[in-house]
PDB file of C-alpha atoms in Angstrom:
ATOM      1  CA  UNK A   1      21.857  13.463  -7.636  1.00  0.00           C
ATOM      2  CA  UNK A   2      24.385  10.760  -8.539  1.00  0.00           C
ATOM      3  CA  UNK A   3      26.371  13.060 -10.835  1.00  0.00           C
ATOM      4  CA  UNK A   4      26.532  15.664  -8.057  1.00  0.00           C
ATOM      5  CA  UNK A   5      27.825  13.068  -5.588  1.00  0.00           C
ATOM      6  CA  UNK A   6      24.770  13.287  -3.362  1.00  0.00           C
ATOM      7  CA  UNK A   7      23.915   9.575  -3.697  1.00  0.00           C
ATOM      8  CA  UNK A   8      26.015   6.468  -4.404  1.00  0.00           C
ATOM      9  CA  UNK A   9      23.280   4.580  -6.273  1.00  0.00           C
ATOM     10  CA  UNK A  10      19.605   4.804  -7.163  1.00  0.00           C
ATOM     11  CA  UNK A  11      16.571   2.643  -6.545  1.00  0.00           C
ATOM     12  CA  UNK A  12      13.231   2.285  -8.289  1.00  0.00           C
ATOM     13  CA  UNK A  13       9.735   1.424  -7.130  1.00  0.00           C
ATOM     14  CA  UNK A  14       7.009  -0.584  -8.873  1.00  0.00           C
ATOM     15  CA  UNK A  15       9.057  -1.443 -11.954  1.00  0.00           C
ATOM     16  CA  UNK A  16       8.159  -4.731 -13.603  1.00  0.00           C
ATOM     17  CA  UNK A  17      10.805  -7.056 -15.087  1.00  0.00           C
ATOM     18  CA  UNK A  18      10.939  -5.436 -18.548  1.00  0.00           C
ATOM     19  CA  UNK A  19      11.125  -1.884 -17.241  1.00  0.00           C
ATOM     20  CA  UNK A  20      13.736  -2.903 -14.687  1.00  0.00           C
ATOM     21  CA  UNK A  21      15.955  -4.277 -17.464  1.00  0.00           C
ATOM     22  CA  UNK A  22      15.478  -1.058 -19.457  1.00  0.00           C
ATOM     23  CA  UNK A  23      16.275   1.308 -16.595  1.00  0.00           C
ATOM     24  CA  UNK A  24      19.237  -0.811 -15.504  1.00  0.00           C
ATOM     25  CA  UNK A  25      20.680  -0.631 -19.031  1.00  0.00           C
ATOM     26  CA  UNK A  26      20.056   3.124 -19.262  1.00  0.00           C
ATOM     27  CA  UNK A  27      21.620   3.837 -15.879  1.00  0.00           C
ATOM     28  CA  UNK A  28      24.591   1.541 -16.606  1.00  0.00           C
ATOM     29  CA  UNK A  29      25.238   3.453 -19.840  1.00  0.00           C
ATOM     30  CA  UNK A  30      25.584   6.586 -17.682  1.00  0.00           C
ATOM     31  CA  UNK A  31      27.706   4.837 -15.049  1.00  0.00           C
ATOM     32  CA  UNK A  32      24.960   5.037 -12.418  1.00  0.00           C
ATOM     33  CA  UNK A  33      24.479   1.902 -10.291  1.00  0.00           C
ATOM     34  CA  UNK A  34      20.941   0.622  -9.740  1.00  0.00           C
ATOM     35  CA  UNK A  35      20.854  -0.654  -6.190  1.00  0.00           C
ATOM     36  CA  UNK A  36      17.263  -1.600  -5.373  1.00  0.00           C
ATOM     37  CA  UNK A  37      13.783  -2.264  -6.680  1.00  0.00           C
ATOM     38  CA  UNK A  38      10.868  -1.866  -4.286  1.00  0.00           C
ATOM     39  CA  UNK A  39       7.758  -3.921  -5.103  1.00  0.00           C
ATOM     40  CA  UNK A  40       4.893  -5.722  -3.423  1.00  0.00           C
ATOM     41  CA  UNK A  41       6.327  -9.146  -2.542  1.00  0.00           C
ATOM     42  CA  UNK A  42       4.854 -11.715  -0.187  1.00  0.00           C
ATOM     43  CA  UNK A  43       3.405 -15.196  -0.050  1.00  0.00           C
ATOM     44  CA  UNK A  44       0.209 -13.587  -1.383  1.00  0.00           C
ATOM     45  CA  UNK A  45       1.884 -11.996  -4.403  1.00  0.00           C
ATOM     46  CA  UNK A  46       3.863 -14.979  -5.663  1.00  0.00           C
ATOM     47  CA  UNK A  47       2.614 -14.610  -9.227  1.00  0.00           C
ATOM     48  CA  UNK A  48       4.748 -15.295 -12.259  1.00  0.00           C
ATOM     49  CA  UNK A  49       5.564 -11.610 -12.769  1.00  0.00           C
ATOM     50  CA  UNK A  50       6.787 -11.096  -9.200  1.00  0.00           C
ATOM     51  CA  UNK A  51       8.933 -14.220  -9.333  1.00  0.00           C
ATOM     52  CA  UNK A  52      10.299 -13.158 -12.742  1.00  0.00           C
ATOM     53  CA  UNK A  53      11.099  -9.768 -11.257  1.00  0.00           C
ATOM     54  CA  UNK A  54      12.973 -11.445  -8.398  1.00  0.00           C
ATOM     55  CA  UNK A  55      14.985 -13.473 -10.944  1.00  0.00           C
ATOM     56  CA  UNK A  56      15.810 -10.311 -12.922  1.00  0.00           C
ATOM     57  CA  UNK A  57      16.863  -8.516  -9.718  1.00  0.00           C
ATOM     58  CA  UNK A  58      19.138 -11.427  -8.818  1.00  0.00           C
ATOM     59  CA  UNK A  59      20.697 -11.492 -12.272  1.00  0.00           C
ATOM     60  CA  UNK A  60      21.400  -7.746 -12.190  1.00  0.00           C
ATOM     61  CA  UNK A  61      22.640  -7.629  -8.595  1.00  0.00           C
ATOM     62  CA  UNK A  62      19.695  -5.405  -7.613  1.00  0.00           C
ATOM     63  CA  UNK A  63      18.240  -5.871  -4.093  1.00  0.00           C
ATOM     64  CA  UNK A  64      14.509  -6.450  -3.982  1.00  0.00           C
ATOM     65  CA  UNK A  65      12.780  -4.426  -1.268  1.00  0.00           C
ATOM     66  CA  UNK A  66       9.504  -6.134  -0.356  1.00  0.00           C
ATOM     67  CA  UNK A  67       6.690  -3.860   0.705  1.00  0.00           C
ATOM     68  CA  UNK A  68       3.535  -5.408   2.134  1.00  0.00           C
ATOM     69  CA  UNK A  69       5.292  -8.653   3.138  1.00  0.00           C
ATOM     70  CA  UNK A  70       2.316  -9.400   5.406  1.00  0.00           C
ATOM     71  CA  UNK A  71      -0.258  -8.940   2.638  1.00  0.00           C
ATOM     72  CA  UNK A  72      -1.730  -5.822   4.266  1.00  0.00           C
ATOM     73  CA  UNK A  73      -2.129  -7.873   7.446  1.00  0.00           C
ATOM     74  CA  UNK A  74      -3.819 -10.932   5.915  1.00  0.00           C
ATOM     75  CA  UNK A  75      -0.821 -13.129   6.792  1.00  0.00           C
ATOM     76  CA  UNK A  76      -0.759 -12.153  10.473  1.00  0.00           C
ATOM     77  CA  UNK A  77      -3.595 -14.415  11.584  1.00  0.00           C
ATOM     78  CA  UNK A  78      -5.340 -11.391  13.079  1.00  0.00           C
ATOM     79  CA  UNK A  79      -8.213 -11.327  10.577  1.00  0.00           C
ATOM     80  CA  UNK A  80     -10.904 -13.733   9.418  1.00  0.00           C
ATOM     81  CA  UNK A  81     -14.294 -13.443   7.690  1.00  0.00           C
ATOM     82  CA  UNK A  82     -15.950 -12.321  10.940  1.00  0.00           C
ATOM     83  CA  UNK A  83     -13.149  -9.923  11.909  1.00  0.00           C
ATOM     84  CA  UNK A  84     -12.192  -7.621   9.043  1.00  0.00           C
ATOM     85  CA  UNK A  85     -10.234  -4.369   9.166  1.00  0.00           C
ATOM     86  CA  UNK A  86     -12.035  -1.066   8.849  1.00  0.00           C
ATOM     87  CA  UNK A  87     -11.899   1.019   5.716  1.00  0.00           C
ATOM     88  CA  UNK A  88     -11.126   0.081   2.125  1.00  0.00           C
ATOM     89  CA  UNK A  89      -9.018  -2.954   3.068  1.00  0.00           C
ATOM     90  CA  UNK A  90     -12.181  -4.761   4.184  1.00  0.00           C
ATOM     91  CA  UNK A  91     -13.356  -5.031   0.554  1.00  0.00           C
ATOM     92  CA  UNK A  92     -10.123  -6.700  -0.515  1.00  0.00           C
ATOM     93  CA  UNK A  93     -10.056  -8.907   2.587  1.00  0.00           C
ATOM     94  CA  UNK A  94     -13.618 -10.148   1.858  1.00  0.00           C
ATOM     95  CA  UNK A  95     -12.436 -11.286  -1.576  1.00  0.00           C
ATOM     96  CA  UNK A  96      -9.145 -12.937  -0.605  1.00  0.00           C
ATOM     97  CA  UNK A  97      -9.399 -14.166   3.015  1.00  0.00           C
ATOM     98  CA  UNK A  98     -11.925 -16.974   2.395  1.00  0.00           C
ATOM     99  CA  UNK A  99      -9.400 -18.796   0.177  1.00  0.00           C
ATOM    100  CA  UNK A 100      -6.434 -18.480   2.542  1.00  0.00           C
ATOM    101  CA  UNK A 101      -7.293 -21.237   5.012  1.00  0.00           C
ATOM    102  CA  UNK A 102      -4.579 -23.608   3.753  1.00  0.00           C
ATOM    103  CA  UNK A 103      -1.878 -20.925   3.701  1.00  0.00           C
ATOM    104  CA  UNK A 104      -2.837 -19.517   7.097  1.00  0.00           C
ATOM    105  CA  UNK A 105      -2.908 -23.023   8.557  1.00  0.00           C
ATOM    106  CA  UNK A 106       0.545 -23.690   7.129  1.00  0.00           C
ATOM    107  CA  UNK A 107       1.893 -20.401   8.536  1.00  0.00           C
ATOM    108  CA  UNK A 108       0.363 -21.191  11.910  1.00  0.00           C
ATOM    109  CA  UNK A 109       1.794 -24.711  11.988  1.00  0.00           C
ATOM    110  CA  UNK A 110       5.318 -23.567  11.143  1.00  0.00           C
ATOM    111  CA  UNK A 111       5.027 -20.684  13.622  1.00  0.00           C
ATOM    112  CA  UNK A 112       3.986 -23.092  16.396  1.00  0.00           C
ATOM    113  CA  UNK A 113       6.832 -25.517  15.629  1.00  0.00           C
ATOM    114  CA  UNK A 114       9.393 -22.713  15.621  1.00  0.00           C
ATOM    115  CA  UNK A 115       8.017 -20.762  18.572  1.00  0.00           C
ATOM    116  CA  UNK A 116       7.392 -17.775  16.280  1.00  0.00           C
ATOM    117  CA  UNK A 117       4.362 -15.769  15.186  1.00  0.00           C
ATOM    118  CA  UNK A 118       2.712 -16.052  11.787  1.00  0.00           C
ATOM    119  CA  UNK A 119       3.989 -12.555  10.966  1.00  0.00           C
ATOM    120  CA  UNK A 120       7.545 -13.576  11.788  1.00  0.00           C
ATOM    121  CA  UNK A 121       7.291 -16.634   9.552  1.00  0.00           C
ATOM    122  CA  UNK A 122       5.838 -14.611   6.629  1.00  0.00           C
ATOM    123  CA  UNK A 123       8.561 -11.954   6.962  1.00  0.00           C
ATOM    124  CA  UNK A 124      11.265 -14.594   7.295  1.00  0.00           C
ATOM    125  CA  UNK A 125      10.033 -16.200   4.055  1.00  0.00           C
ATOM    126  CA  UNK A 126      10.785 -12.883   2.303  1.00  0.00           C
ATOM    127  CA  UNK A 127      14.239 -12.803   3.881  1.00  0.00           C
ATOM    128  CA  UNK A 128      14.897 -16.394   2.811  1.00  0.00           C
ATOM    129  CA  UNK A 129      13.949 -15.411  -0.752  1.00  0.00           C
ATOM    130  CA  UNK A 130      16.679 -12.756  -0.652  1.00  0.00           C
ATOM    131  CA  UNK A 131      14.348  -9.780  -0.280  1.00  0.00           C
ATOM    132  CA  UNK A 132      14.532  -6.949   2.230  1.00  0.00           C
ATOM    133  CA  UNK A 133      11.065  -6.808   3.804  1.00  0.00           C
ATOM    134  CA  UNK A 134       9.639  -3.502   4.971  1.00  0.00           C
ATOM    135  CA  UNK A 135       6.461  -4.373   6.861  1.00  0.00           C
ATOM    136  CA  UNK A 136       4.117  -1.612   7.888  1.00  0.00           C
ATOM    137  CA  UNK A 137       3.647  -1.071  11.598  1.00  0.00           C
ATOM    138  CA  UNK A 138       1.197   0.843  13.735  1.00  0.00           C
ATOM    139  CA  UNK A 139       2.463   0.070  17.220  1.00  0.00           C
ATOM    140  CA  UNK A 140       5.667  -0.630  19.121  1.00  0.00           C
ATOM    141  CA  UNK A 141       4.340  -4.164  19.625  1.00  0.00           C
ATOM    142  CA  UNK A 142       4.264  -4.632  15.825  1.00  0.00           C
ATOM    143  CA  UNK A 143       7.896  -3.501  15.603  1.00  0.00           C
ATOM    144  CA  UNK A 144       8.931  -5.868  18.380  1.00  0.00           C
ATOM    145  CA  UNK A 145       7.037  -8.752  16.772  1.00  0.00           C
ATOM    146  CA  UNK A 146       8.544  -8.064  13.352  1.00  0.00           C
ATOM    147  CA  UNK A 147      12.051  -8.044  14.832  1.00  0.00           C
ATOM    148  CA  UNK A 148      11.431 -11.677  15.785  1.00  0.00           C
ATOM    149  CA  UNK A 149      11.708 -12.524  12.068  1.00  0.00           C
ATOM    150  CA  UNK A 150      15.458 -11.862  12.265  1.00  0.00           C
ATOM    151  CA  UNK A 151      18.292 -14.139  13.342  1.00  0.00           C
ATOM    152  CA  UNK A 152      16.900 -17.456  12.093  1.00  0.00           C
ATOM    153  CA  UNK A 153      15.938 -19.099   8.801  1.00  0.00           C
ATOM    154  CA  UNK A 154      13.121 -21.258   7.560  1.00  0.00           C
ATOM    155  CA  UNK A 155      14.318 -24.629   6.293  1.00  0.00           C
ATOM    156  CA  UNK A 156      14.118 -25.399   2.555  1.00  0.00           C
ATOM    157  CA  UNK A 157      11.262 -27.818   3.332  1.00  0.00           C
ATOM    158  CA  UNK A 158       9.359 -25.117   5.230  1.00  0.00           C
ATOM    159  CA  UNK A 159       9.843 -22.675   2.358  1.00  0.00           C
ATOM    160  CA  UNK A 160       8.507 -25.279  -0.086  1.00  0.00           C
ATOM    161  CA  UNK A 161       5.577 -26.031   2.220  1.00  0.00           C
ATOM    162  CA  UNK A 162       4.649 -22.339   2.433  1.00  0.00           C
ATOM    163  CA  UNK A 163       4.978 -21.812  -1.314  1.00  0.00           C
ATOM    164  CA  UNK A 164       2.859 -24.878  -2.097  1.00  0.00           C
ATOM    165  CA  UNK A 165       0.148 -23.580   0.249  1.00  0.00           C
ATOM    166  CA  UNK A 166       0.398 -20.102  -1.301  1.00  0.00           C
ATOM    167  CA  UNK A 167       0.031 -21.513  -4.818  1.00  0.00           C
ATOM    168  CA  UNK A 168      -3.224 -23.224  -3.743  1.00  0.00           C
ATOM    169  CA  UNK A 169      -4.810 -19.877  -2.838  1.00  0.00           C
ATOM    170  CA  UNK A 170      -7.561 -19.143  -5.373  1.00  0.00           C
ATOM    171  CA  UNK A 171      -6.929 -15.378  -5.251  1.00  0.00           C
ATOM    172  CA  UNK A 172      -3.695 -13.445  -4.875  1.00  0.00           C
ATOM    173  CA  UNK A 173      -3.040  -9.902  -3.725  1.00  0.00           C
ATOM    174  CA  UNK A 174      -4.009  -7.331  -6.301  1.00  0.00           C
ATOM    175  CA  UNK A 175      -0.771  -6.049  -7.754  1.00  0.00           C
ATOM    176  CA  UNK A 176      -0.062  -2.366  -7.459  1.00  0.00           C
ATOM    177  CA  UNK A 177      -1.735  -0.685 -10.431  1.00  0.00           C
ATOM    178  CA  UNK A 178       1.310   1.581 -10.757  1.00  0.00           C
ATOM    179  CA  UNK A 179       3.741  -1.315 -11.313  1.00  0.00           C
ATOM    180  CA  UNK A 180       4.955  -1.319 -14.892  1.00  0.00           C
ATOM    181  CA  UNK A 181       5.472  -4.385 -17.051  1.00  0.00           C
TER     182      UNK A 181
END
C-alpha cells in the first residue's frame, strides 16, 4: 500500500514494546514510516509493559492510540457490584470492580472539582499522557460526554493523584491476549 502510494504511513495494533521496535526497524529499512500503535491503554492498564510501550512509542515518534480508555466502562462510575453490565463483561467486572473504590473515588473527586464527568477525566488522563483515546460509544449522549474531555488538561498533581490511586488497585484490566511482547 505504501509502495503504491495509497497510504503515507502504517500503523500497528496490539504490538508490545519488543515487537514494536522490530517492526519499526523493518519498516524503516524499507523507507516506510510507522505512524501509530493501537493498544489497550487506560488507568486500569497502567502495567509496566503498557508504560514501557508508551516510552518506546515516544522514543520512536509513534503515536499511541488508546482503545478502551474507559476500561470497558469500569471508569465511568456507571457500574458497581450491584449493577453489572450484561454479557461476558460481567465476569470481568465482578473480578475487578470490588478493588476500584479508591480509583473511582479519586476520579469522582477530580470530576466534581473540575465540573466534568468521570469519563471525561479518564479520557483526559489518556490525552495528558500523549495518547489518542478512542472510547467506545453506544449513544449520542456518550459521544457528547466524551467530547467534554477535550479543550482542557488535568494538572500534574491530578495526574499523579489518579496514577497513585490506579497503582493501588489490586487487579488491572486483562491485557489483550493478542498483544505481542
